[in-house]
Coordinates of C-alpha atoms in Angstrom, one line a residue:
M1 CA 32.0 -44.5 -24.7
K2 CA 30.5 -41.6 -26.6
T3 CA 27.2 -43.1 -26.2
R4 CA 27.6 -43.6 -22.3
I5 CA 28.7 -39.7 -22.2
S6 CA 25.8 -38.7 -24.7
F7 CA 23.3 -40.9 -21.9
L8 CA 24.8 -39.0 -19.2
I9 CA 24.4 -35.6 -20.4
L10 CA 21.0 -36.4 -21.3
L11 CA 20.3 -37.8 -17.9
L12 CA 22.1 -34.3 -16.2
V13 CA 19.8 -32.1 -18.8
I14 CA 16.4 -34.1 -17.4
T15 CA 17.7 -33.8 -14.0
G16 CA 18.2 -30.5 -14.3
Q17 CA 14.8 -29.6 -15.9
F18 CA 13.0 -31.6 -13.0
A19 CA 14.8 -29.4 -10.4
T20 CA 13.7 -26.7 -11.7
A21 CA 10.1 -27.8 -12.6
S22 CA 10.4 -28.7 -8.6
V23 CA 11.3 -25.2 -7.5
A24 CA 8.4 -23.6 -9.4
D25 CA 6.1 -26.1 -8.0
D26 CA 7.0 -25.4 -4.8
R27 CA 6.7 -21.9 -4.7
L28 CA 4.2 -20.2 -2.5
R29 CA 1.2 -18.7 -4.4
I30 CA 0.1 -15.3 -2.4
Y31 CA -2.7 -13.2 -3.2
T32 CA -3.0 -9.8 -1.4
V33 CA -5.5 -7.1 -1.0
N34 CA -3.4 -4.1 -1.8
Y35 CA 0.0 -3.4 -3.4
P36 CA 1.9 -2.5 -0.2
L37 CA 1.3 -6.2 0.6
Q38 CA 2.5 -7.4 -2.5
Y39 CA 5.5 -5.5 -2.7
F40 CA 6.5 -6.7 1.2
A41 CA 5.6 -10.1 0.8
Q42 CA 7.7 -10.1 -2.9
R43 CA 11.0 -8.5 -1.0
I44 CA 10.7 -11.0 1.6
A45 CA 10.0 -14.3 -0.2
G46 CA 12.0 -13.5 -3.3
E47 CA 11.9 -16.2 -5.9
H48 CA 10.2 -18.7 -3.6
A49 CA 6.7 -17.1 -4.3
E50 CA 4.3 -15.6 -6.7
V51 CA 2.6 -13.1 -5.2
V52 CA -0.4 -11.3 -6.9
F53 CA -2.2 -8.4 -6.5
P54 CA -5.2 -8.7 -9.1
A55 CA -7.1 -5.2 -8.5
P56 CA -7.1 -3.2 -11.8
P57 CA -5.0 -0.1 -11.6
A58 CA -7.6 2.3 -11.9
I59 CA -9.6 1.5 -8.8
D60 CA -9.2 2.2 -5.0
P61 CA -8.5 -1.4 -4.0
A62 CA -9.9 -0.3 -0.4
F63 CA -13.5 -0.4 -2.3
W64 CA -12.9 -2.9 -5.2
T65 CA -14.7 -6.3 -5.2
P66 CA -12.9 -9.5 -7.3
D67 CA -15.4 -11.1 -9.3
V68 CA -16.2 -15.1 -9.4
Q69 CA -13.0 -16.2 -11.4
T70 CA -10.4 -14.0 -9.3
L71 CA -12.2 -14.8 -6.2
G72 CA -11.7 -18.5 -7.0
A73 CA -8.0 -17.8 -7.2
Y74 CA -7.8 -15.8 -3.9
Q75 CA -9.6 -19.3 -2.4
G76 CA -7.0 -21.6 -4.1
A77 CA -3.8 -19.1 -2.6
D78 CA -1.6 -20.6 -0.3
L79 CA -1.7 -17.4 1.8
I80 CA -4.0 -14.2 1.6
L81 CA -2.3 -11.1 3.1
L82 CA -5.0 -8.7 4.6
N83 CA -4.6 -5.0 5.4
G84 CA -6.9 -5.3 8.3
A85 CA -8.3 -2.1 9.9
N86 CA -11.8 -2.9 7.8
Y87 CA -9.9 -2.6 4.5
A88 CA -10.9 -4.6 1.2
K89 CA -14.5 -4.9 2.4
W90 CA -15.7 -7.9 0.4
I91 CA -13.6 -10.0 2.8
D92 CA -16.3 -10.1 5.0
K93 CA -19.0 -11.1 2.4
V94 CA -17.0 -14.2 1.0
S95 CA -15.8 -17.6 2.2
L96 CA -12.2 -17.9 2.1
P97 CA -10.0 -20.4 3.9
R98 CA -9.3 -19.1 7.3
R99 CA -6.0 -20.8 7.9
R100 CA -4.6 -19.1 5.0
L101 CA -5.8 -15.5 6.1
V102 CA -3.1 -13.2 7.5
N103 CA -4.4 -10.1 8.9
T104 CA -1.1 -8.0 8.7
S105 CA -2.3 -5.5 11.4
A106 CA -3.9 -7.7 13.7
G107 CA -0.5 -6.8 16.0
F108 CA -1.7 -3.4 16.5
A109 CA -5.3 -3.4 16.0
E110 CA -5.6 -1.4 19.3
N111 CA -4.0 1.7 17.9
Y112 CA -6.4 1.7 14.6
I113 CA -7.7 5.3 14.4
D114 CA -11.5 6.0 14.4
A115 CA -12.2 8.2 10.9
G116 CA -15.6 8.9 11.8
S117 CA -18.4 9.4 9.3
G118 CA -17.6 10.7 6.1
A119 CA -19.4 12.1 2.9
E120 CA -20.6 9.6 0.1
H121 CA -18.6 9.9 -2.8
S122 CA -17.2 7.4 -5.7
H123 CA -13.7 7.6 -7.7
G124 CA -14.1 7.5 -11.2
S125 CA -16.7 4.8 -12.4
G126 CA -16.2 3.0 -8.9
A127 CA -19.0 2.2 -6.6
A128 CA -20.3 5.0 -4.2
H129 CA -18.9 5.0 -0.8
A130 CA -17.5 6.8 2.1
H131 CA -14.5 7.1 4.2
A132 CA -16.2 6.3 7.8
G133 CA -15.3 3.8 10.2
I134 CA -11.6 2.8 10.7
A135 CA -9.1 4.5 9.1
F136 CA -7.3 2.1 6.9
T137 CA -4.4 3.0 5.2
T138 CA -2.2 1.8 8.3
W139 CA 1.1 1.4 6.2
L140 CA 1.5 5.1 5.7
D141 CA 3.1 5.2 9.4
L142 CA 6.0 3.3 8.1
Q143 CA 6.7 2.0 11.6
Q144 CA 3.5 0.1 11.2
A145 CA 4.4 -1.0 7.8
V146 CA 7.2 -2.6 9.4
H147 CA 5.0 -4.4 11.7
Q148 CA 2.4 -5.7 8.7
A149 CA 6.3 -6.8 6.6
D150 CA 7.0 -8.8 10.1
A151 CA 3.6 -10.6 10.0
I152 CA 4.1 -11.5 6.5
R153 CA 7.6 -12.7 7.1
Q154 CA 6.1 -14.9 10.0
A155 CA 3.4 -16.4 7.9
I156 CA 5.7 -17.5 4.7
T157 CA 8.0 -19.0 7.4
R158 CA 5.4 -21.0 8.7
K159 CA 4.6 -22.4 5.3
R160 CA 8.3 -23.0 4.4
P161 CA 10.2 -23.3 7.7
Q162 CA 13.5 -24.7 5.5
L163 CA 13.5 -20.9 4.2
R164 CA 13.8 -19.1 7.7
A165 CA 17.4 -17.9 7.1
E166 CA 16.7 -16.5 3.9
V167 CA 13.3 -14.8 4.7
D168 CA 14.6 -13.2 7.7
R169 CA 17.5 -11.8 5.6
N170 CA 15.2 -10.4 3.0
F171 CA 12.9 -9.0 6.0
A172 CA 15.7 -7.4 7.7
R173 CA 16.6 -5.3 4.2
L174 CA 13.3 -4.4 3.6
E175 CA 13.1 -3.0 7.6
G176 CA 16.1 -1.4 7.0
D177 CA 14.4 0.7 3.7
L178 CA 11.2 1.0 5.7
L179 CA 13.0 2.3 9.0
A180 CA 15.0 4.7 6.8
L181 CA 12.0 6.7 5.3
D182 CA 10.3 6.9 8.6
A183 CA 13.3 8.5 10.4
E184 CA 13.6 11.0 7.3
L185 CA 9.8 11.5 7.3
K186 CA 10.3 12.5 11.2
S187 CA 13.0 14.6 10.2
I188 CA 11.1 16.7 7.4
V189 CA 8.1 17.2 10.1
S190 CA 10.1 18.1 12.8
G191 CA 11.6 21.1 11.0
N192 CA 8.2 22.8 11.2
Q193 CA 5.6 21.3 12.9
N194 CA 3.4 24.3 13.0
Q195 CA 3.0 24.0 9.2
A196 CA -0.8 22.7 8.6
L197 CA -1.8 21.1 5.8
L198 CA -5.0 20.4 3.8
A199 CA -5.8 17.0 2.3
S200 CA -8.0 16.1 -0.9
H201 CA -8.8 12.6 0.9
P202 CA -9.3 11.5 4.4
V203 CA -6.4 8.7 4.0
Y204 CA -3.6 10.3 5.8
Q205 CA -4.6 9.8 9.4
Y206 CA -1.7 7.4 10.5
L207 CA 0.8 9.7 8.7
A208 CA -0.3 12.5 10.5
R209 CA -0.4 10.8 14.1
R210 CA 2.8 9.1 13.5
Y211 CA 4.7 11.8 12.1
D212 CA 2.9 14.8 14.1
A213 CA 1.5 16.7 11.1
T214 CA -1.6 18.8 11.5
V215 CA -4.0 17.7 8.1
Y216 CA -7.7 18.6 7.7
S217 CA -9.2 16.9 5.1
V218 CA -11.8 17.4 2.6
V219 CA -12.9 15.1 0.1
W220 CA -12.1 15.8 -3.7
E221 CA -11.1 13.7 -6.5
P222 CA -7.6 14.7 -8.4
D223 CA -9.3 13.8 -11.7
E224 CA -12.4 16.2 -11.2
F225 CA -12.7 20.0 -10.7
P226 CA -14.6 20.6 -7.6
D227 CA -18.2 22.1 -7.9
P228 CA -18.7 25.5 -6.0
S229 CA -19.9 24.1 -3.0
Q230 CA -16.7 22.2 -2.3
W231 CA -15.1 25.6 -3.0
K232 CA -17.0 26.9 -0.6
A233 CA -16.3 24.6 2.2
L234 CA -12.8 24.7 1.5
Q235 CA -12.7 28.4 1.6
N236 CA -14.1 28.0 4.9
L237 CA -12.1 25.4 6.5
A238 CA -9.1 27.7 5.2
Q239 CA -10.3 30.4 7.3
T240 CA -10.9 28.2 10.4
H241 CA -7.2 26.5 9.8
A242 CA -4.4 28.1 8.4
A243 CA -2.8 25.9 5.7
K244 CA -0.8 26.9 2.5
W245 CA -0.2 23.3 1.0
M246 CA -2.4 20.7 -0.2
L247 CA -1.8 17.1 -0.2
W248 CA -3.5 14.9 -3.4
E249 CA -3.5 11.3 -3.8
G250 CA -2.5 11.6 -7.2
K251 CA -1.8 14.4 -9.7
P252 CA -4.5 17.1 -9.8
V253 CA -6.3 18.5 -12.5
T254 CA -4.8 22.1 -13.7
E255 CA -7.9 24.1 -13.4
S256 CA -7.6 23.0 -9.4
I257 CA -4.2 23.9 -9.3
E258 CA -4.5 27.1 -10.8
Q259 CA -7.5 27.8 -8.3
L260 CA -5.6 26.7 -5.3
K261 CA -3.1 29.0 -6.3
Q262 CA -5.3 31.9 -6.3
M263 CA -6.3 30.9 -2.6
D264 CA -2.3 31.1 -1.8
I265 CA -2.8 27.3 -1.5
I266 CA 0.5 24.7 -3.5
S267 CA -0.6 21.7 -4.3
I268 CA 1.8 18.7 -3.9
V269 CA 1.2 15.1 -4.4
F270 CA 1.7 12.4 -1.4
D271 CA 0.6 8.9 -3.4
P272 CA -0.7 6.6 -0.7
C273 CA 0.5 4.1 -3.2
A274 CA -2.6 1.4 -2.1
N275 CA -2.2 0.2 -6.2
A276 CA 0.8 -0.7 -8.2
P277 CA 2.4 2.5 -9.9
A278 CA 3.1 2.8 -13.5
Q279 CA 6.6 3.4 -12.8
G280 CA 8.7 2.2 -9.8
D281 CA 7.6 0.3 -6.8
F282 CA 6.5 1.3 -3.4
L283 CA 9.8 2.4 -2.2
S284 CA 10.5 4.7 -5.0
V285 CA 6.8 6.2 -4.7
M286 CA 7.5 6.9 -1.0
R287 CA 10.8 8.6 -1.9
K288 CA 9.0 10.7 -4.1
N289 CA 6.4 11.4 -1.8
L290 CA 9.1 12.5 0.7
T291 CA 10.7 14.8 -1.9
E292 CA 7.0 16.4 -2.5
L293 CA 6.6 16.8 1.3
K294 CA 10.1 18.7 2.1
Q295 CA 8.4 21.7 0.0
A296 CA 5.8 22.3 2.7
F297 CA 8.3 22.0 5.8

């Protein structure tokens, strides 16, 4: 009798291990080109996917290019989530399985913003580039972010139709969080729509359009003190467009903050969150952005 019970216990243990392995093996492997898409996909898929965003933290993902090994990992993924709007320019230079590509912003491509031409510059040790052509930080219009998340929901459901009910529930929770942020942003800016803002980078176009904000951009890096010609250009801009607040993608150096104060311009951080934050997640970063923005409005 004891032998039979021991055998049954062993059988249950082995069966459980196989079941666990089966669930793990059946997980979708999803690769993304920026952090917002990774966050959306993980919220929607839950435990049913491994969602990977492989860009290093110190590099702007829009201008990053994966190495050969990382490219191979993209090619082997079940889904490759693209931002669209000419984001991650390496996509057009490599061969990726077309059936696994998901352009998450394709549904509102007619609403892309033309960013015009921009001065060439670099971020730290990154390659020189210009913010020209199509504006690509689409998710800063949080209604567009919902559309991008919905494209992810549909792609996951096509791959795993048996998970539709769970995926739909997860998406609904994410949609609620994003629309709550959207409504709060609308409320913040509507309190003073005559308030103009400066921006350290031309990455806030969709934010400005969605929330009826007036934003004038320069091309400065938070971790670098601008040279005299950049200060002169800002002074000229400030004379033409009265603005008392400046948006930064990251915390600027103290010298920049102090010199801006002498011009009666206060620095605030509005992180687009294209890369994974050191602390928190997409939602907490956006909530912090809203708290910062309230100072100006």
